[in-house]
Tab-separated table of C-alpha atoms in Angstrom:
chain	number	residue	atom	x	y	z
A	10	MET	CA	-32.703	-3.211	-31.808
A	11	THR	CA	-33.792	0.201	-33.017
A	12	ASN	CA	-33.190	3.615	-31.455
A	13	HIS	CA	-34.562	4.048	-27.924
A	14	GLU	CA	-35.547	0.396	-27.716
A	15	GLU	CA	-34.994	-1.600	-24.535
A	16	ALA	CA	-34.131	-5.281	-24.612
A	17	THR	CA	-33.136	-8.014	-22.209
A	18	THR	CA	-30.798	-10.894	-22.814
A	19	SER	CA	-29.942	-13.992	-20.829
A	20	GLY	CA	-26.567	-15.587	-20.302
A	21	GLU	CA	-23.127	-14.435	-21.371
A	22	SER	CA	-22.565	-16.263	-24.651
A	23	GLN	CA	-23.052	-13.205	-26.845
A	24	PHE	CA	-21.025	-10.847	-24.634
A	25	GLN	CA	-17.263	-10.404	-24.714
A	26	LEU	CA	-15.027	-7.684	-23.345
A	27	LEU	CA	-14.418	-5.095	-26.049
A	28	GLU	CA	-11.091	-5.968	-27.646
A	29	HIS	CA	-10.106	-2.502	-28.819
A	30	GLN	CA	-10.887	-0.286	-25.815
A	31	VAL	CA	-7.918	2.069	-25.325
A	32	ALA	CA	-9.163	4.381	-22.550
A	33	GLY	CA	-12.014	5.034	-20.170
A	34	HIS	CA	-13.593	2.831	-17.540
A	35	GLY	CA	-13.750	-0.931	-17.962
A	36	GLY	CA	-16.818	-3.060	-18.459
A	37	VAL	CA	-17.508	-2.168	-22.096
A	38	LEU	CA	-18.683	-5.249	-23.964
A	39	SER	CA	-18.793	-6.391	-27.562
A	40	VAL	CA	-22.200	-7.816	-28.416
A	41	GLY	CA	-22.963	-10.615	-30.842
A	42	GLU	CA	-20.693	-10.438	-33.889
A	43	GLY	CA	-19.096	-7.197	-32.756
A	44	LYS	CA	-21.262	-4.726	-34.639
A	45	MET	CA	-22.481	-3.208	-31.390
A	46	VAL	CA	-20.921	-2.342	-28.048
A	47	ALA	CA	-22.685	-2.352	-24.688
A	48	LYS	CA	-21.448	0.285	-22.250
A	49	PRO	CA	-22.485	0.356	-18.577
A	50	LEU	CA	-25.477	2.652	-18.369
A	51	ILE	CA	-25.049	6.129	-16.896
A	52	LYS	CA	-28.362	7.950	-16.913
A	53	ARG	CA	-26.927	11.326	-17.927
A	54	GLU	CA	-25.134	9.768	-20.895
A	55	GLN	CA	-28.286	7.936	-21.968
A	56	GLU	CA	-30.256	11.176	-21.801
A	57	PHE	CA	-27.632	13.019	-23.837
A	58	TYR	CA	-27.701	10.405	-26.607
A	59	GLU	CA	-31.489	10.472	-26.722
A	60	ALA	CA	-31.639	14.272	-26.814
A	61	SER	CA	-28.940	14.364	-29.514
A	62	ALA	CA	-31.160	12.318	-31.826
A	63	GLN	CA	-33.211	15.499	-32.321
A	64	CYS	CA	-30.250	17.343	-33.891
A	65	ALA	CA	-29.253	15.658	-37.148
A	66	LYS	CA	-26.136	17.736	-37.778
A	67	PHE	CA	-24.733	16.877	-34.339
A	68	LYS	CA	-25.958	13.265	-34.400
A	69	ALA	CA	-23.740	12.671	-37.454
A	70	PHE	CA	-20.676	13.124	-35.219
A	71	ILE	CA	-21.558	10.614	-32.498
A	72	PRO	CA	-21.895	6.813	-32.588
A	73	GLU	CA	-25.282	5.430	-33.557
A	74	TYR	CA	-27.343	4.908	-30.412
A	75	TYR	CA	-29.512	1.773	-30.401
A	76	GLY	CA	-31.158	1.974	-26.992
A	77	THR	CA	-30.618	0.121	-23.733
A	78	LEU	CA	-30.087	-3.483	-22.801
A	79	GLN	CA	-30.337	-5.407	-19.559
A	80	GLN	CA	-28.418	-8.615	-19.019
A	81	GLN	CA	-30.212	-11.301	-17.043
A	82	ASP	CA	-28.844	-14.375	-15.350
A	83	GLY	CA	-29.410	-17.677	-17.070
A	84	ASP	CA	-32.432	-18.354	-14.883
A	85	GLY	CA	-34.053	-15.113	-15.992
A	86	SER	CA	-33.733	-13.509	-12.572
A	87	SER	CA	-34.139	-9.773	-12.186
A	88	THR	CA	-31.438	-7.459	-13.457
A	89	THR	CA	-29.670	-4.787	-11.437
A	90	ALA	CA	-28.287	-1.395	-12.357
A	91	ASP	CA	-24.880	-3.057	-12.738
A	92	SER	CA	-26.184	-5.120	-15.653
A	93	SER	CA	-27.826	-2.261	-17.560
A	94	TYR	CA	-26.122	-0.919	-20.672
A	95	ILE	CA	-26.480	1.609	-23.443
A	96	CYS	CA	-25.960	0.062	-26.866
A	97	LEU	CA	-23.861	1.882	-29.438
A	98	GLU	CA	-22.343	1.402	-32.846
A	99	ASN	CA	-18.955	-0.340	-32.735
A	100	LEU	CA	-16.721	2.116	-34.587
A	101	THR	CA	-14.062	-0.523	-35.319
A	102	ASP	CA	-16.440	-3.036	-36.892
A	103	GLY	CA	-15.232	-4.107	-40.347
A	104	TYR	CA	-11.691	-2.822	-39.940
A	105	GLU	CA	-8.927	-5.298	-40.733
A	106	LYS	CA	-6.128	-3.499	-38.889
A	107	PRO	CA	-7.722	-0.793	-36.736
A	108	CYS	CA	-5.578	1.959	-35.244
A	109	ILE	CA	-7.435	3.747	-32.456
A	110	LEU	CA	-6.856	7.024	-30.631
A	111	ASP	CA	-8.849	8.467	-27.711
A	112	VAL	CA	-8.423	12.231	-27.257
A	113	LYS	CA	-10.169	14.144	-24.470
A	114	ILE	CA	-11.365	17.543	-25.706
A	115	GLY	CA	-11.947	20.782	-23.819
A	116	THR	CA	-10.264	22.606	-20.958
A	117	ARG	CA	-12.931	21.735	-18.365
A	118	ILE	CA	-13.439	18.198	-17.089
A	119	HIS	CA	-15.681	18.728	-14.037
A	120	ASP	CA	-19.464	18.580	-14.344
A	121	ILE	CA	-21.968	21.294	-13.453
A	122	ASP	CA	-22.998	19.518	-10.250
A	123	ALA	CA	-19.522	18.478	-9.100
A	124	THR	CA	-18.773	18.939	-5.412
A	125	PRO	CA	-16.201	21.583	-4.408
A	126	GLU	CA	-13.752	18.757	-3.663
A	127	LYS	CA	-14.316	17.242	-7.102
A	128	VAL	CA	-13.953	20.609	-8.806
A	129	ALA	CA	-10.625	21.207	-7.046
A	130	LYS	CA	-9.386	17.746	-8.010
A	131	MET	CA	-10.380	18.120	-11.663
A	132	LEU	CA	-8.924	21.624	-11.913
A	133	GLY	CA	-5.657	20.249	-10.584
A	134	LYS	CA	-5.722	17.382	-13.069
A	135	ALA	CA	-6.401	19.778	-15.935
A	136	GLN	CA	-3.450	21.964	-14.966
A	137	GLU	CA	-1.139	18.963	-14.590
A	138	THR	CA	-1.900	17.749	-18.125
A	139	THR	CA	-2.369	19.232	-21.573
A	140	THR	CA	-6.095	19.585	-20.863
A	141	GLY	CA	-5.525	22.950	-19.196
A	142	SER	CA	-3.172	24.405	-21.801
A	143	LEU	CA	-4.455	22.881	-25.043
A	144	GLY	CA	-7.883	21.468	-24.344
A	145	VAL	CA	-6.442	18.299	-25.905
A	146	ARG	CA	-5.256	15.272	-23.931
A	147	ILE	CA	-4.415	11.849	-25.320
A	148	CYS	CA	-5.968	9.176	-23.093
A	149	GLY	CA	-4.791	6.102	-24.986
A	150	MET	CA	-4.120	4.565	-28.368
A	151	SER	CA	-3.673	1.261	-30.129
A	152	VAL	CA	-1.411	1.220	-33.185
A	153	GLN	CA	-0.902	-1.821	-35.390
A	154	GLY	CA	2.653	-3.119	-35.362
A	155	THR	CA	3.629	-1.432	-32.082
A	156	THR	CA	3.708	-2.612	-28.486
A	157	GLY	CA	1.880	0.450	-27.189
A	158	GLN	CA	2.296	2.555	-24.078
A	159	GLU	CA	0.811	2.435	-20.591
A	160	ARG	CA	-1.909	4.978	-19.855
A	161	ASP	CA	0.329	6.764	-17.333
A	162	TRP	CA	2.702	7.580	-20.194
A	163	PHE	CA	-0.019	9.542	-21.985
A	164	ALA	CA	-0.919	11.446	-18.817
A	165	LYS	CA	2.669	12.750	-18.654
A	166	LEU	CA	2.657	14.230	-22.158
A	167	THR	CA	3.345	17.962	-22.344
A	168	VAL	CA	2.739	20.734	-24.850
A	169	ASP	CA	6.220	19.963	-26.206
A	170	THR	CA	5.793	16.172	-26.500
A	171	ILE	CA	2.150	15.650	-27.428
A	172	ARG	CA	2.829	16.119	-31.134
A	173	ASP	CA	5.272	13.186	-31.020
A	174	ALA	CA	2.502	11.021	-29.577
A	175	PHE	CA	0.166	12.009	-32.412
A	176	ALA	CA	2.946	11.184	-34.877
A	177	MET	CA	3.243	7.758	-33.268
A	178	TYR	CA	-0.467	7.175	-33.828
A	179	PHE	CA	-0.166	7.841	-37.549
A	180	SER	CA	3.054	5.828	-37.950
A	181	ALA	CA	1.250	2.634	-38.986
A	182	ALA	CA	-0.437	4.424	-41.874
A	183	GLU	CA	3.009	5.006	-43.377
A	184	SER	CA	4.858	1.869	-42.250
A	185	MET	CA	2.072	-0.553	-43.218
A	186	VAL	CA	0.621	1.308	-46.216
A	187	SER	CA	2.420	4.412	-47.544
A	188	ALA	CA	3.380	8.005	-46.805
A	189	GLU	CA	0.597	9.019	-49.187
A	190	TYR	CA	-1.924	7.168	-47.049
A	191	ARG	CA	-0.625	8.863	-43.910
A	192	ARG	CA	-1.201	12.268	-45.515
A	193	PHE	CA	-4.649	11.154	-46.673
A	194	VAL	CA	-5.668	10.009	-43.183
A	195	ILE	CA	-4.440	13.168	-41.459
A	196	ASN	CA	-6.080	15.430	-44.036
A	197	GLN	CA	-9.385	13.597	-43.707
A	198	PHE	CA	-9.269	13.866	-39.924
A	199	ILE	CA	-8.587	17.610	-40.204
A	200	LEU	CA	-11.656	17.997	-42.408
A	201	GLU	CA	-13.802	15.982	-39.999
A	202	VAL	CA	-12.672	17.937	-36.940
A	203	GLU	CA	-13.255	21.235	-38.729
A	204	GLU	CA	-16.758	20.105	-39.692
A	205	LEU	CA	-17.441	19.130	-36.095
A	206	ALA	CA	-16.185	22.527	-34.918
A	207	ALA	CA	-18.636	24.241	-37.270
A	208	VAL	CA	-21.450	22.185	-35.759
A	209	ILE	CA	-20.344	22.925	-32.184
A	210	LYS	CA	-20.518	26.648	-32.956
A	211	SER	CA	-24.167	26.240	-33.944
A	212	VAL	CA	-25.459	24.080	-31.072
A	213	GLU	CA	-25.854	24.648	-27.346
A	214	THR	CA	-24.132	21.827	-25.506
A	215	ARG	CA	-21.651	21.357	-22.705
A	216	MET	CA	-19.461	18.274	-23.076
A	217	TYR	CA	-17.160	17.965	-20.089
A	218	ALA	CA	-14.568	15.153	-20.082
A	219	SER	CA	-15.813	13.983	-23.476
A	220	SER	CA	-13.457	12.467	-26.046
A	221	LEU	CA	-12.994	12.125	-29.759
A	222	LEU	CA	-12.354	8.573	-30.911
A	223	PHE	CA	-10.251	8.318	-34.076
A	224	VAL	CA	-10.032	5.093	-36.071
A	225	TYR	CA	-8.234	4.297	-39.317
A	226	ASP	CA	-7.502	1.009	-41.030
A	227	ALA	CA	-3.795	0.237	-41.570
A	228	SER	CA	-4.730	-2.261	-44.279
A	229	LYS	CA	-2.786	-1.769	-47.488
A	230	ALA	CA	-5.185	-3.973	-49.421
A	231	ARG	CA	-8.220	-1.920	-48.452
A	232	TYR	CA	-6.498	1.372	-49.264
A	233	GLU	CA	-5.429	0.026	-52.667
A	234	GLN	CA	-9.064	-0.868	-53.353
A	235	PHE	CA	-9.974	2.717	-52.555
A	236	VAL	CA	-7.400	4.339	-54.850
A	237	SER	CA	-8.140	1.888	-57.683
A	238	GLY	CA	-11.776	2.970	-57.779
A	239	ALA	CA	-13.209	-0.178	-56.245
A	240	SER	CA	-15.461	0.050	-53.237
A	241	CYS	CA	-14.087	-1.177	-49.939
A	242	ASP	CA	-15.972	-4.449	-50.243
A	243	GLY	CA	-14.189	-5.126	-53.539
A	244	LYS	CA	-17.090	-4.278	-55.881
A	245	SER	CA	-16.488	-2.076	-58.869
A	246	ASN	CA	-17.677	1.522	-59.029
A	247	CYS	CA	-17.902	2.048	-62.782
A	248	ASP	CA	-21.424	3.075	-63.766
A	249	GLY	CA	-20.301	6.586	-64.706
A	250	ASN	CA	-22.748	8.375	-62.425
A	251	GLU	CA	-20.736	11.162	-60.801
A	252	ASP	CA	-23.107	11.617	-57.869
A	253	ASP	CA	-23.093	7.883	-57.160
A	254	GLU	CA	-19.303	7.810	-57.414
A	255	ASP	CA	-19.007	10.673	-54.908
A	256	ALA	CA	-21.366	8.893	-52.515
A	257	GLU	CA	-19.454	5.636	-52.840
A	258	GLU	CA	-16.149	7.448	-52.301
A	259	ASP	CA	-17.524	8.939	-49.088
A	260	GLU	CA	-18.750	5.494	-48.014
A	261	CYS	CA	-15.393	3.911	-48.805
A	262	ARG	CA	-13.506	6.673	-47.034
A	263	ASP	CA	-15.724	6.089	-44.033
A	264	GLY	CA	-14.789	2.414	-44.233
A	265	LEU	CA	-11.109	3.367	-44.006
A	266	LEU	CA	-11.365	5.902	-41.192
A	267	ASP	CA	-13.775	7.556	-38.807
A	268	VAL	CA	-13.868	10.020	-35.938
A	269	LYS	CA	-16.717	10.417	-33.486
A	270	ALA	CA	-17.373	12.272	-30.231
A	271	ILE	CA	-17.872	9.802	-27.357
A	272	ASP	CA	-18.182	9.596	-23.562
A	273	PHE	CA	-21.085	11.802	-22.486
A	274	ALA	CA	-21.425	10.985	-18.790
A	275	HIS	CA	-20.870	14.693	-18.088
A	276	SER	CA	-22.607	16.209	-21.102
A	277	HIS	CA	-25.715	18.345	-21.422
A	278	TRP	CA	-27.885	20.212	-23.904
A	279	VAL	CA	-28.167	23.785	-22.564
A	280	PRO	CA	-30.722	25.802	-24.556
A	281	GLY	CA	-30.124	29.526	-24.405
A	282	GLN	CA	-26.525	29.302	-23.143
A	283	GLY	CA	-24.633	29.439	-26.424
A	284	CYS	CA	-21.945	27.158	-27.794
A	285	ASP	CA	-19.303	25.328	-25.777
A	286	GLU	CA	-16.300	27.647	-26.118
A	287	LEU	CA	-14.035	25.443	-23.971
A	288	TYR	CA	-14.695	22.405	-26.177
A	289	LEU	CA	-14.321	24.486	-29.325
A	290	PHE	CA	-10.931	25.738	-28.118
A	291	GLY	CA	-9.739	22.133	-27.877
A	292	LEU	CA	-10.939	21.334	-31.393
A	293	GLU	CA	-9.077	24.338	-32.783
A	294	LYS	CA	-5.871	23.339	-30.999
A	295	LEU	CA	-6.271	19.773	-32.263
A	296	VAL	CA	-6.482	21.019	-35.859
A	297	GLU	CA	-3.295	23.028	-35.277
A	298	ILE	CA	-1.506	19.898	-34.079
A	299	LEU	CA	-2.659	17.844	-37.061
A	300	ARG	CA	-1.690	20.563	-39.520
A	301	GLY	CA	1.695	20.725	-37.825
A	302	LEU	CA	2.246	17.027	-38.528
A	303	LEU	CA	1.697	17.638	-42.234
A	304	ALA	CA	3.974	20.691	-42.230
A	305	GLU	CA	6.818	18.607	-40.789
A	306	GLU	CA	6.669	16.071	-43.620
A	307	PRO	CA	9.333	16.008	-46.351
A	308	ALA	CA	8.140	17.199	-49.741
A	309	ALA	CA	5.919	14.768	-51.640
A	310	GLY	CA	7.715	12.573	-54.142
A	311	GLY	CA	10.078	10.922	-51.737
A	312	ASP	CA	7.815	7.949	-50.941
């Protein structure tokens, strides 16, 4: 499939429930060999992905959008809205030991056309969680080597305890690889979030109840390939071309970690209305939290 293409498929053999979903509504499927995910279609989200394709600098911070898909019964009978999906890049594809974090960004979680009852409910939810105070709320995570927490546990995090939850997310980077790798991952995520913030300042969007999805690989072997100068697929990077080496380093880094904005069921492009200050506030607070994790570390050299 290519962008904005629509396809149909019969039967269920190539569909499986997505193994690594940590938050959000159910029904997200892994397609084929897992390189693509199929998410139940919401028209507003589809429209946001398609409009975002026109803005290259923003498009770089969201999953690749491949179009829509409709699942048919084995007899080829007509599909229904319940079997329509948007097809997206699977951000965990190729990771050996993925660690995943879903963080809702922004202080507003109700949409522009929400009913008064819905607005009141969402305002209450924002004030009861760190959404209202920080514009940052952890919705779920999956960390290699840990048993994990129930989603209700994340909803009860406060301004005083949320940093501990972020520390828990990065624990596998240190326990399964090294303290150096933990610092590397956090620093890279800070850079990515800051780059996204710069883009948000320059575009006119409103992304209510949208999340950032963080992924890093807690694979010691893959990180050792990276620091030894080999590419993440094990091939050597030794042709001496500095530009090529920089490009391959970026590609390898991307193979070790990634962060993308996701969940656009309540998102809009709003020409003429300026940048999304409420979303930007959350990004800035998130950077503060990540920098705080680095500041709490013991001095380097004690690995």
